[in-house]
mmCIF file of C-alpha atoms in Angstrom:
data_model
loop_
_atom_site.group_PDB
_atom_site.id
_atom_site.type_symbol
_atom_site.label_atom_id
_atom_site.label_comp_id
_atom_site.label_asym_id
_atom_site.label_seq_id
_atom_site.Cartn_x
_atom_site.Cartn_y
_atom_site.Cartn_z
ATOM 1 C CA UNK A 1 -16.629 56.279 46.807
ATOM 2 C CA UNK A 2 -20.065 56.499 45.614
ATOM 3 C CA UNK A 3 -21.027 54.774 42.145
ATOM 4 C CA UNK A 4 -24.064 54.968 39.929
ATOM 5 C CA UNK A 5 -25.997 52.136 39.210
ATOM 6 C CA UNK A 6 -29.024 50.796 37.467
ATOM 7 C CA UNK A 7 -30.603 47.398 38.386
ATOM 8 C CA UNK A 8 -32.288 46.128 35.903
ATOM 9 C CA UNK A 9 -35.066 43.894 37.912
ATOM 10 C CA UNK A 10 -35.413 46.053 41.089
ATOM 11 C CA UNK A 11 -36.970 42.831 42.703
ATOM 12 C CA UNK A 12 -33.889 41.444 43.198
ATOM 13 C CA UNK A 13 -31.124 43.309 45.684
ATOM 14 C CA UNK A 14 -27.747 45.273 44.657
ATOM 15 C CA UNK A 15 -24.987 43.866 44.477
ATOM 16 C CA UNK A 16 -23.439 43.118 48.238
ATOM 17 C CA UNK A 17 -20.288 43.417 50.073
ATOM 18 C CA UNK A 18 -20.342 40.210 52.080
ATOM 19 C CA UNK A 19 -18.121 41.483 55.065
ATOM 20 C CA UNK A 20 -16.668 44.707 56.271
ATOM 21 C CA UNK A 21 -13.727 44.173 55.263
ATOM 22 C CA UNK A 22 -14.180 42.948 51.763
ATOM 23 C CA UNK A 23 -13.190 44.685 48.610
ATOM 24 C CA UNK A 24 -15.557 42.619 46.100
ATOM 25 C CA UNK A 25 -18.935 42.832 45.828
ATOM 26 C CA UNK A 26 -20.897 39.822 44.940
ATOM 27 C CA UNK A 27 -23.217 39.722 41.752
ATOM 28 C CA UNK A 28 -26.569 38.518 41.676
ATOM 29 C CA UNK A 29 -28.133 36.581 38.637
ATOM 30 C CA UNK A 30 -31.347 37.731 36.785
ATOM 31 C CA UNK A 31 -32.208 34.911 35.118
ATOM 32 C CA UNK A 32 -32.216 31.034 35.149
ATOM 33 C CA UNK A 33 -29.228 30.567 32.740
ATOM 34 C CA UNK A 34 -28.143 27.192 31.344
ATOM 35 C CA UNK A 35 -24.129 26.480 30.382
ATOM 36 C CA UNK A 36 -23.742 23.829 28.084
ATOM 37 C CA UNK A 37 -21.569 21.094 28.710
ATOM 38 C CA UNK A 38 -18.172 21.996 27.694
ATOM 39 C CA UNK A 39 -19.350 25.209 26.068
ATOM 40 C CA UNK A 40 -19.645 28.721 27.375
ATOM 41 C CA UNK A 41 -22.473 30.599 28.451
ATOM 42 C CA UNK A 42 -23.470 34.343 29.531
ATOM 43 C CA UNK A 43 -25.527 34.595 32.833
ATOM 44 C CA UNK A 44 -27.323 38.072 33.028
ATOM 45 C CA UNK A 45 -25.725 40.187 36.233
ATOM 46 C CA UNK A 46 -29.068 42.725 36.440
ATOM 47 C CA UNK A 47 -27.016 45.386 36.309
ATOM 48 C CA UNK A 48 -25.787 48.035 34.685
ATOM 49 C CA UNK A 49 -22.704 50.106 36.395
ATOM 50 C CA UNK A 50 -21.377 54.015 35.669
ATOM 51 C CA UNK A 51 -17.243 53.332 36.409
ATOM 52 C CA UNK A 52 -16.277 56.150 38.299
ATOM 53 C CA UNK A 53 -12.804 58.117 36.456
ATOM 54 C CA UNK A 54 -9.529 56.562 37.128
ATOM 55 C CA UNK A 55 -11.247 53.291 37.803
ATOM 56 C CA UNK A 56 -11.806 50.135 36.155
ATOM 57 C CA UNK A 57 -14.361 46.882 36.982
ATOM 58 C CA UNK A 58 -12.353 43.606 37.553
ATOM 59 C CA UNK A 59 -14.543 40.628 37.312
ATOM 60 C CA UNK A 60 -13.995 37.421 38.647
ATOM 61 C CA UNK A 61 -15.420 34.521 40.027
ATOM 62 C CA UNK A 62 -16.360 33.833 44.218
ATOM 63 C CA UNK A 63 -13.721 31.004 46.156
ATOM 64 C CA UNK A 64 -17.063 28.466 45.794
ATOM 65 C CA UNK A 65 -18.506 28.895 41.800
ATOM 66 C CA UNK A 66 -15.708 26.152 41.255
ATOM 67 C CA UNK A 67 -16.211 24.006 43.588
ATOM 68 C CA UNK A 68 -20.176 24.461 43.858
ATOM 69 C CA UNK A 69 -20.381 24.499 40.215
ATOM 70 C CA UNK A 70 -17.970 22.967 38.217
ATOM 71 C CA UNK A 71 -18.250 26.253 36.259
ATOM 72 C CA UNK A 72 -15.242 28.652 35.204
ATOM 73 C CA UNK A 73 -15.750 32.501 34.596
ATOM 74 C CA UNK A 74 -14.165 34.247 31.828
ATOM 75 C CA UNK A 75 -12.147 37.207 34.361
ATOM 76 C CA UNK A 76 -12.248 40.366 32.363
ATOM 77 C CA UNK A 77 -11.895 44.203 32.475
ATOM 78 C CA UNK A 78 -14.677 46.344 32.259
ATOM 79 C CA UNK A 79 -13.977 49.889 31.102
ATOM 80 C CA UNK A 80 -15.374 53.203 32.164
ATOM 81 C CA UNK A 81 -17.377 54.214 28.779
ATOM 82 C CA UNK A 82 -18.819 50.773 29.397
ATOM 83 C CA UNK A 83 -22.003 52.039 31.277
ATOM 84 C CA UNK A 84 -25.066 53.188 29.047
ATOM 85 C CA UNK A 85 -28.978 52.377 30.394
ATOM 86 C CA UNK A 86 -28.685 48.647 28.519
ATOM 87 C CA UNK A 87 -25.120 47.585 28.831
ATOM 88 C CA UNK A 88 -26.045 44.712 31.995
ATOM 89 C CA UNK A 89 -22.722 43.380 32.549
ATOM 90 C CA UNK A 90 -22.883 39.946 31.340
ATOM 91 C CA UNK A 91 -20.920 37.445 33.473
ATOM 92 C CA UNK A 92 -19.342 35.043 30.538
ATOM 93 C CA UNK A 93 -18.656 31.289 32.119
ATOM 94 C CA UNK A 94 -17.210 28.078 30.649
ATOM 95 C CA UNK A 95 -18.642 24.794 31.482
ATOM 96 C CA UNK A 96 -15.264 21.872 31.340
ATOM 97 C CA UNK A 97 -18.447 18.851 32.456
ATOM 98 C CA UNK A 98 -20.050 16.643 30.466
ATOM 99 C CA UNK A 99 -23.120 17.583 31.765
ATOM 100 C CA UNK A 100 -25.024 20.998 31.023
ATOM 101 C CA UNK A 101 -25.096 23.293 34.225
ATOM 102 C CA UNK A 102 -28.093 25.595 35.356
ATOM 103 C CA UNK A 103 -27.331 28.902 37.147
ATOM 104 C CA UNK A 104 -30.768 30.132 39.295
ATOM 105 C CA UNK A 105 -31.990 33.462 39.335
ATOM 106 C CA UNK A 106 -30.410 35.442 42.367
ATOM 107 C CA UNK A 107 -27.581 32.338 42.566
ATOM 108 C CA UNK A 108 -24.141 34.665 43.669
ATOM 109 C CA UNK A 109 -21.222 33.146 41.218
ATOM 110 C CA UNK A 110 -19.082 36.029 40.013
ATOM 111 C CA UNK A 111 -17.997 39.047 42.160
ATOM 112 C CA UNK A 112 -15.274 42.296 40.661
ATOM 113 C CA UNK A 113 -13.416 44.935 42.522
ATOM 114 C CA UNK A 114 -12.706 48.690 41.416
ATOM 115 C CA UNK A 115 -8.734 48.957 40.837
ATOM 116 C CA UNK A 116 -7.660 52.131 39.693
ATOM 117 C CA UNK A 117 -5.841 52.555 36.618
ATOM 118 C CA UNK A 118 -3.471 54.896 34.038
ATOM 119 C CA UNK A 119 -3.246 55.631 30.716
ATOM 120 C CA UNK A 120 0.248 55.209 28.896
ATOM 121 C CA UNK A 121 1.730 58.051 26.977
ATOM 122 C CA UNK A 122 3.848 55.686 24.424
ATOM 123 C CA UNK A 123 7.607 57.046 24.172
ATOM 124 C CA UNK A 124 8.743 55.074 20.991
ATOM 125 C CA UNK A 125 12.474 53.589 21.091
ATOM 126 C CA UNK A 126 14.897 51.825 18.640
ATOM 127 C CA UNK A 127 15.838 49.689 21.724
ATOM 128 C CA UNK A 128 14.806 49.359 25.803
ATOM 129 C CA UNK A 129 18.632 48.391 26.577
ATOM 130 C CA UNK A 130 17.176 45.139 28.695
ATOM 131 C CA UNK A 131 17.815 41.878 28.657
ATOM 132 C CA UNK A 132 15.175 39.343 26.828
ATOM 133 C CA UNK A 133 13.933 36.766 28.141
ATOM 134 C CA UNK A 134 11.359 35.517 25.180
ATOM 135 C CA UNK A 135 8.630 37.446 25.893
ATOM 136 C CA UNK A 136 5.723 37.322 27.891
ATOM 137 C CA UNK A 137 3.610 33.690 28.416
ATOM 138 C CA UNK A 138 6.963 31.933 27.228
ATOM 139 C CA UNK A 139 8.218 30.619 30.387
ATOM 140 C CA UNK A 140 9.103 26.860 30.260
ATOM 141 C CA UNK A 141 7.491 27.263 26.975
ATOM 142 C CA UNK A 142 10.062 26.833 24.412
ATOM 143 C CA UNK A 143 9.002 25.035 21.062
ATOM 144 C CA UNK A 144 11.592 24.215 19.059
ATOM 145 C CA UNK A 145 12.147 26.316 15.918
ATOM 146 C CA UNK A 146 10.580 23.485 13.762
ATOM 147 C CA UNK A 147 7.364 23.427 15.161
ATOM 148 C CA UNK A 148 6.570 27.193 14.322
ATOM 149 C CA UNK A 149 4.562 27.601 11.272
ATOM 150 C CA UNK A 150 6.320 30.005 8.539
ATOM 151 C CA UNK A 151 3.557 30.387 6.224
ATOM 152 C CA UNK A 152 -0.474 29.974 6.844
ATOM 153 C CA UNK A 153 -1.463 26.980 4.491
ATOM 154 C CA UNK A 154 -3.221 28.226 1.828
ATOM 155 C CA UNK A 155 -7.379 27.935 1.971
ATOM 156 C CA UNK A 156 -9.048 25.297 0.672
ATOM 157 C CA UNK A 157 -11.626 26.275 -1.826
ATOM 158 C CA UNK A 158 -15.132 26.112 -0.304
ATOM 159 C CA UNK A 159 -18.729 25.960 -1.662
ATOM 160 C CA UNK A 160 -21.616 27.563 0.087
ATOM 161 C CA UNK A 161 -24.500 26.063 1.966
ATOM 162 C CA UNK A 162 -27.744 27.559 2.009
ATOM 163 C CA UNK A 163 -31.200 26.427 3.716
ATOM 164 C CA UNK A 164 -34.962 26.367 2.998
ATOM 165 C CA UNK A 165 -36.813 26.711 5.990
ATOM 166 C CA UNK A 166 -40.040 27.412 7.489
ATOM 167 C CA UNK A 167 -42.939 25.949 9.099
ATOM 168 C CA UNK A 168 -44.794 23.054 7.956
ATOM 169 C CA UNK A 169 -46.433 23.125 4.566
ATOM 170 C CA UNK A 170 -44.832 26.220 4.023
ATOM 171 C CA UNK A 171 -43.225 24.683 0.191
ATOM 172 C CA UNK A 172 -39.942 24.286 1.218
ATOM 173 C CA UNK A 173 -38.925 20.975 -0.396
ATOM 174 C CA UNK A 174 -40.725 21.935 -3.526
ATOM 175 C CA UNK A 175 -38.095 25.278 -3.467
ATOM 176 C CA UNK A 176 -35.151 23.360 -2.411
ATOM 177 C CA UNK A 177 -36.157 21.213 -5.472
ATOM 178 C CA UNK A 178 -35.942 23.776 -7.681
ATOM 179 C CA UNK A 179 -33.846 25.692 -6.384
ATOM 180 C CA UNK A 180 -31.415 23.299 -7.187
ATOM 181 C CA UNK A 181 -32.631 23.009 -10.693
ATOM 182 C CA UNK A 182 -31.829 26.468 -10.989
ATOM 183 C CA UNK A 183 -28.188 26.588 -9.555
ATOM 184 C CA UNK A 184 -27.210 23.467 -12.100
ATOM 185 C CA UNK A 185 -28.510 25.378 -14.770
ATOM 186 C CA UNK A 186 -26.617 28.191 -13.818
ATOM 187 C CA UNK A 187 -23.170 26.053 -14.050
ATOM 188 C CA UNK A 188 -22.687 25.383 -9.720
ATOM 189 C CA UNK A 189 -22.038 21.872 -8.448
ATOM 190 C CA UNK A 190 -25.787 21.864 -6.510
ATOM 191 C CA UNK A 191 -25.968 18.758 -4.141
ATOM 192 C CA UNK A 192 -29.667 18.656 -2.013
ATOM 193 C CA UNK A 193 -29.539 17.694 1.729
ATOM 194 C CA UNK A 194 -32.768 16.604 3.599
ATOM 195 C CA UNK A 195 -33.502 17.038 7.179
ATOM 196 C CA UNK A 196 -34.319 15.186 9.263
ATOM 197 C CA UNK A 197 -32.855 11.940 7.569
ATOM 198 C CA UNK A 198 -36.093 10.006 7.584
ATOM 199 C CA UNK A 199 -35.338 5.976 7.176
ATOM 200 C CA UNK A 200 -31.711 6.517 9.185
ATOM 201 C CA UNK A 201 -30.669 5.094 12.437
ATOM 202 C CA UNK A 202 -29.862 8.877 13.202
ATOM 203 C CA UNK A 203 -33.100 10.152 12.899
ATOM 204 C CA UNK A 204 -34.744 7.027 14.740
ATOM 205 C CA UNK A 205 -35.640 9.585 17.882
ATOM 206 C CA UNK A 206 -36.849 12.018 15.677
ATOM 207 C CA UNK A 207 -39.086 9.593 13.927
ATOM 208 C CA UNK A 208 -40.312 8.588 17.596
ATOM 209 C CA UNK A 209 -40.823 12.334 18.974
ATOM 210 C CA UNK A 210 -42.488 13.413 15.859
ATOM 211 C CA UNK A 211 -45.257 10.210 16.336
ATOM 212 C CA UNK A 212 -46.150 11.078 19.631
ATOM 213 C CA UNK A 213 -43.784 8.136 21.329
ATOM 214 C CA UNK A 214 -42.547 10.841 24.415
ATOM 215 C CA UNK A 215 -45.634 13.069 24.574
ATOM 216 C CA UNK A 216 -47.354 15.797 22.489
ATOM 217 C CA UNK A 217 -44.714 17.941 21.547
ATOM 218 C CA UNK A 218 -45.253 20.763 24.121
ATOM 219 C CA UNK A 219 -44.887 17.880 26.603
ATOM 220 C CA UNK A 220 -40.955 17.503 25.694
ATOM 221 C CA UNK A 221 -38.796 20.229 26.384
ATOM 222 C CA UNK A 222 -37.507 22.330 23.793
ATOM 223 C CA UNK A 223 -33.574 21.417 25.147
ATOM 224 C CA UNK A 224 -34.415 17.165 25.138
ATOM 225 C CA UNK A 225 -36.347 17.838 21.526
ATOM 226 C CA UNK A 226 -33.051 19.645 19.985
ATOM 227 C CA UNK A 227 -30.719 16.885 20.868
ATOM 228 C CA UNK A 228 -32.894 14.469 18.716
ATOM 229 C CA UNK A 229 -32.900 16.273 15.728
ATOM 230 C CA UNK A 230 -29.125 17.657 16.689
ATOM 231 C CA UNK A 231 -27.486 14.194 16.947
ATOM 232 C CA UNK A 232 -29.071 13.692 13.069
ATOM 233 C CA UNK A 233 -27.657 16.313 12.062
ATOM 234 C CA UNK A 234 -24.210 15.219 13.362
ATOM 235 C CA UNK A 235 -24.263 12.461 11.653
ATOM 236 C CA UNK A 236 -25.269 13.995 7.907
ATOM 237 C CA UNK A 237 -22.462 16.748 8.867
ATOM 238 C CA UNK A 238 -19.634 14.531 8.072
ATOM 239 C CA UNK A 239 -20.952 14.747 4.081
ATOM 240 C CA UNK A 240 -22.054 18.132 4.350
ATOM 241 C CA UNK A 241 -18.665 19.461 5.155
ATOM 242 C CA UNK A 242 -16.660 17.187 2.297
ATOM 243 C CA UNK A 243 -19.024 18.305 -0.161
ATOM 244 C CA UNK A 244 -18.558 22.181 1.196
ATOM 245 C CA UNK A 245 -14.515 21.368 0.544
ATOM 246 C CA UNK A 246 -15.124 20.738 -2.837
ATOM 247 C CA UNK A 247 -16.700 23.272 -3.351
ATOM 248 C CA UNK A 248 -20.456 22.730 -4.102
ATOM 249 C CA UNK A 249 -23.257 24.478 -3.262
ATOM 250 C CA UNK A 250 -25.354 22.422 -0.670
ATOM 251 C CA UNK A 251 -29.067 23.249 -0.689
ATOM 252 C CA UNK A 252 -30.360 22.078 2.399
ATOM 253 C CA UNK A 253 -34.484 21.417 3.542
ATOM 254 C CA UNK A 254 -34.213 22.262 6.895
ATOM 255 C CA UNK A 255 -31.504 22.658 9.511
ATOM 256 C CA UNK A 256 -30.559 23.843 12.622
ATOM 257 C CA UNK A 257 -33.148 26.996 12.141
ATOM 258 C CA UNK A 258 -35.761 24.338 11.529
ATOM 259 C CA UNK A 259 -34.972 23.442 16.137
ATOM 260 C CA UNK A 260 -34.912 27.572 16.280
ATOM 261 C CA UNK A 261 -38.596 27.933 14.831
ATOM 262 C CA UNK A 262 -40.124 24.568 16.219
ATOM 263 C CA UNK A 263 -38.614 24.168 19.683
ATOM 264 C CA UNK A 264 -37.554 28.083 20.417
ATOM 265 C CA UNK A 265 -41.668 28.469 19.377
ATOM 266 C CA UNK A 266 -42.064 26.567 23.743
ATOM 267 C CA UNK A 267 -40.411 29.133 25.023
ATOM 268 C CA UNK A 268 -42.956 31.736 26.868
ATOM 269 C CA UNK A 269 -41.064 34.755 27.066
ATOM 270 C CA UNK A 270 -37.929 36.332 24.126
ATOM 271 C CA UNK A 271 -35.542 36.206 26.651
ATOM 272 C CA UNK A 272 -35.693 32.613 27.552
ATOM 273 C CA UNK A 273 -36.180 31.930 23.937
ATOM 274 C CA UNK A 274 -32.806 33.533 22.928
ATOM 275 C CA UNK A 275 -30.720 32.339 25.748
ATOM 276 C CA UNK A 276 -32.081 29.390 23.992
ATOM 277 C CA UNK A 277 -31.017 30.178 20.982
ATOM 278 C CA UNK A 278 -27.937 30.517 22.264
ATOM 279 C CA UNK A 279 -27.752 27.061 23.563
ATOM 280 C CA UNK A 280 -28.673 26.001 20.392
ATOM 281 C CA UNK A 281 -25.710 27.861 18.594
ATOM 282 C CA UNK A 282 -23.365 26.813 20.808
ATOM 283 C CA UNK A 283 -23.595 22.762 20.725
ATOM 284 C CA UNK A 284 -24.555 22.637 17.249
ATOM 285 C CA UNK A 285 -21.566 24.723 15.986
ATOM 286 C CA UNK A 286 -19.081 24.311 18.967
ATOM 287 C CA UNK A 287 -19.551 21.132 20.191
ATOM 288 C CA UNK A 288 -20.507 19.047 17.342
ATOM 289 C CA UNK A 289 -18.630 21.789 14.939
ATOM 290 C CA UNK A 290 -21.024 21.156 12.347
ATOM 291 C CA UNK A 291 -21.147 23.385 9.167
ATOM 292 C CA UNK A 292 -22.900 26.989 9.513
ATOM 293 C CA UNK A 293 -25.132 28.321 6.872
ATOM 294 C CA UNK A 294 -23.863 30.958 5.002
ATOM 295 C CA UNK A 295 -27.471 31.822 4.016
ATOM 296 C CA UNK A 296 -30.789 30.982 5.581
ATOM 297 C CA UNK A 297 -34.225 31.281 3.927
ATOM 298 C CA UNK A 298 -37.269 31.309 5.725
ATOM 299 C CA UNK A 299 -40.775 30.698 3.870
ATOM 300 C CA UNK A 300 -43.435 32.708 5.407
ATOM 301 C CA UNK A 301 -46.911 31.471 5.220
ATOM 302 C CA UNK A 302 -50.320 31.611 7.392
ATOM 303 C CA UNK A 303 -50.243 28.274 9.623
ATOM 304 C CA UNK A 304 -54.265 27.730 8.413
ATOM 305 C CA UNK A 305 -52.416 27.330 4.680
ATOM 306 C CA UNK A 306 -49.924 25.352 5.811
ATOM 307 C CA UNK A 307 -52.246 22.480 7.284
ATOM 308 C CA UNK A 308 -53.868 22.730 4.348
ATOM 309 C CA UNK A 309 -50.587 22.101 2.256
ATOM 310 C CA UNK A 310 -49.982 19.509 4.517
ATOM 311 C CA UNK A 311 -52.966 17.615 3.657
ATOM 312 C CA UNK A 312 -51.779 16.919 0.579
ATOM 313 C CA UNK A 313 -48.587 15.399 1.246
ATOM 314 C CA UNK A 314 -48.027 11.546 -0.327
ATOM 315 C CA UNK A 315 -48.488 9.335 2.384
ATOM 316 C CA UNK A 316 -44.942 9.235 4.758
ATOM 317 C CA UNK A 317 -43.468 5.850 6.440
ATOM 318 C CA UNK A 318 -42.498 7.397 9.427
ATOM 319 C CA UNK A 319 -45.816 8.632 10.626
ATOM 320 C CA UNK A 320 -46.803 5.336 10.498
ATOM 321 C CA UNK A 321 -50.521 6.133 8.151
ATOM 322 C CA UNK A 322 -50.696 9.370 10.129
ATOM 323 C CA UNK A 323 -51.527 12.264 7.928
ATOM 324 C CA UNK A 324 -49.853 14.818 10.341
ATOM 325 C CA UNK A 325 -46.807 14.716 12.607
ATOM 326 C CA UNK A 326 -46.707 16.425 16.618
ATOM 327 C CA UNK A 327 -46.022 19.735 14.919
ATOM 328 C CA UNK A 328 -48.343 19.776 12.055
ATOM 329 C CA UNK A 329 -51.129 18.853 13.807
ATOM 330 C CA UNK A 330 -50.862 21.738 16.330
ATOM 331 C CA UNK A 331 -52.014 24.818 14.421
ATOM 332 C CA UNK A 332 -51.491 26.826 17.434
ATOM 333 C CA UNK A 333 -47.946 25.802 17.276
ATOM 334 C CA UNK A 334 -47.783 26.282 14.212
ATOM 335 C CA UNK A 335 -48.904 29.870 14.628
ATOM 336 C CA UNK A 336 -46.113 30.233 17.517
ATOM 337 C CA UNK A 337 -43.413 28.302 15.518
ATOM 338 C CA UNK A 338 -44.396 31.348 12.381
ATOM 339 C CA UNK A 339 -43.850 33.795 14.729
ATOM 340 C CA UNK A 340 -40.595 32.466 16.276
ATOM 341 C CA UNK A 341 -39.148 32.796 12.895
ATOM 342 C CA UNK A 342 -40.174 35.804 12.163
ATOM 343 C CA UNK A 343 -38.143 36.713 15.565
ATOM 344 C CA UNK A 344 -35.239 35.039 13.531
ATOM 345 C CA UNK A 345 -34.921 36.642 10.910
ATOM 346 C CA UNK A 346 -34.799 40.442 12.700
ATOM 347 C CA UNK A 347 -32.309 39.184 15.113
ATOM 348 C CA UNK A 348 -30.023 37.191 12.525
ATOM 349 C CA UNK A 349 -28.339 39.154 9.586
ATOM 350 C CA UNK A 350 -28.037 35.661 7.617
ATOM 351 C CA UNK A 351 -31.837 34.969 8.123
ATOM 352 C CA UNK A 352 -33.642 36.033 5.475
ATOM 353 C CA UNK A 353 -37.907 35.586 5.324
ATOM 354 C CA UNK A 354 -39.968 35.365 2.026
ATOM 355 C CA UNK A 355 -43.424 36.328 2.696
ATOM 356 C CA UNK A 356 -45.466 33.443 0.245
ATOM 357 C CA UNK A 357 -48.718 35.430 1.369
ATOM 358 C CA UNK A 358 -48.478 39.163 1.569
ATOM 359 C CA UNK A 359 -51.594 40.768 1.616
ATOM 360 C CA UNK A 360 -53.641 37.493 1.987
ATOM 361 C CA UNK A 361 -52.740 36.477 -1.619
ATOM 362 C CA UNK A 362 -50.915 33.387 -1.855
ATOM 363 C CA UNK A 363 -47.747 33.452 -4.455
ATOM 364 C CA UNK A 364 -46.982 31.042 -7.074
ATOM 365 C CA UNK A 365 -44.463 28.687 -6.695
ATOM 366 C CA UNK A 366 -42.266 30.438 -9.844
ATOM 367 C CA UNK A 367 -43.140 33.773 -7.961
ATOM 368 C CA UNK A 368 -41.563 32.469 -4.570
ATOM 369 C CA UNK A 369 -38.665 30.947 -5.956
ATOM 370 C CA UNK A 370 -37.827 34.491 -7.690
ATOM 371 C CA UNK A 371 -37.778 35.976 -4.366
ATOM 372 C CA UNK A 372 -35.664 33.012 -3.066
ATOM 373 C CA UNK A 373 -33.203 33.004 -5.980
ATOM 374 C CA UNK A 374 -32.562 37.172 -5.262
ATOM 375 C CA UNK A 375 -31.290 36.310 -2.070
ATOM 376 C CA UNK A 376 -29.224 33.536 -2.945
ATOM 377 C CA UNK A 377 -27.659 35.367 -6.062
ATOM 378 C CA UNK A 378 -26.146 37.407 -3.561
ATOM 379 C CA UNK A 379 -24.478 34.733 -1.611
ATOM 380 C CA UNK A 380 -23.196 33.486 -4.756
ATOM 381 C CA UNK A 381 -21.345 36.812 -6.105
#
């Protein structure tokens, strides 16, 4: 049987049948790919497959991925109009450790098999005339009648959380500020959230990254940098989510974008910077479950204007008499970090970017907030 197939980094070889007599081939990975610890992750299989008719793709993991690994792979069907230039199969794993595990490039954990396949022509009947036996998956499964929910329990009203974000002395606290003037005066519960929670135990590692206490901050890696800033925003998430329950609208200065633009801004290259993303999305809102955004706002402006914004902060106790933090004092960072949330905002439908400088001209701070309160006005209806 002969199959059509595109590799997507011809440095690296097909996929293999290990022996004669084997009937899975073995997949080889494109990229380094990290799995969180107990979260799932998609490793990048370099290839893109044309299904031949009457056939389907079975993946599934190799005997050793377990043991090797600790990992577990998501077994799934891959159909036959699944085969375009750009659909790579994507090899979906869960990682059960506590500890995050790295696939290499070229490492072999998933194989799949072509089984051939029918379609059903559904003949509809009143009855099959067999015996039951509780249907499938209930096999020294039977909950007693009790236990089985009759009704879905009616939904808690919820508010709606939206953040301000963008890179240093880019105006965001004075728009979350009024912003939240705004929303009172409209009639809505407003509440303000700050991050990171200067002054907290929380944000004590924070405080010590952002002072230069581990390195500049393109000496710490984007992955030991999130968990910092993610562990203080565990903490504040408790709050967050009561407040969302009673339905307020939380206004927050920064959030989990705020890791996106700063740390996703070390990455070289978009891939690694979205698998990072990824990362990101996954122990923020799966691990630590805490609240997603239901809008984000992102404050474009030149990083040249924001140092200069910066300058004219009020003195702040946790850069002990420093004027600027690791990040602010990097304006080529701060150039990368504008960029990487530019990236955001294509890629994310609930990222939205303001652009406090088109043409070279700044906007005034009434002018910005118009453009901000558009896009929350929306969220609100």
């Amino acid at each position: 049987m002969r199959v059509r197939i595109k590799r997507i980094d011809p440095s690296l070889p097909l996929p293999q049948y290990e022996t004669s007599g084997a009937v899975a081939f073995d997949f080889v990975v494109r990229t380094d790919t990290v799995i969180p610890a107990r979260g799932m992750g998609r490793a990048p299989s370099n290839v893109a497959v044309e299904i031949p008719a009457g056939y389907m793709l079975w993946v599934t993991d190799r005997s050793s991925t377990l043991k090797k690994t600790g990992l577990l792979i998501t077994e799934g069907v891959i159909d036959r109009d699944f085969c375009g230039d750009n659909d790579e199969i994507l090899l979906q794993f869960y990682n059960p450790t506590d500890s995050p595990v790295i696939i290499k490039r070229g490492d072999r954990v998933a194989q799949a098999v072509f089984l051939p396949v029918g379609r059903a022509e559904w003949e509809e009947v009143l009855a099959t005339g067999n015996a039951g036996r509780g249907g499938f998956g209930s096999t020294d499964n039977r909950a007693p009648v009790s236990s089985i929910p009759q009704s879905a329990a009616s939904p808690q009203e919820s508010g709606k959380f939206i953040v301000i974000d963008g890179i240093d002395g880019s105006g965001k606290g004075t728009q979350t500020d009024l912003l939240i003037e705004r929303l009172r005066a409209e009639g809505h519960a407003a509440v303000k959230a700050d991050f990171p929670q200067y002054g907290k135990k929380s944000a004590g590692l924070v405080e010590n990254y952002l002072n230069g206490a581990y390195g500049t901050g393109g000496e710490v890696s984007p992955y030991v940098a999130s968990f910092f800033f993610m562990l203080d925003r565990y903490d504040a998430s408790f709050g967050l989510a009561e407040q969302l329950e009673q339905g307020k609208v939380v206004v927050a200065n920064r959030y989990v974008s705020a890791n996106m633009g700063h740390q996703g801004a070390k990455f070289r290259t978009r891939e690694a910077r979205q698998q990072y993303f990824e990362w990101l999305d996954q122990y923020e809102y799966g691990v630590f479950g805490i609240p997603r955004p239901d809008l984000t706002v992102v404050l474009h402006v030149p990083a040249q204007i924001g140092q200069l914004n910066i300058d004219q902060k009020a003195m702040r106790a946790y850069l002990s008499g420093a004027t600027r933090d690791v990040h602010e004092d990097d304006v080529s960072h701060l150039e990368a970090a504008s960029q990487t949330y530019r990236e955001m905002c294509a890629l994310f439908p609930g990222f939205k970017l303001i652009e406090c400088a088109p043409d070279g001209r700044l906007l005034s701070i009434p002018e910005v907030h118009g453009l901000i309160w558009e896009q929350v006005r929306r969220v609100l209806q």
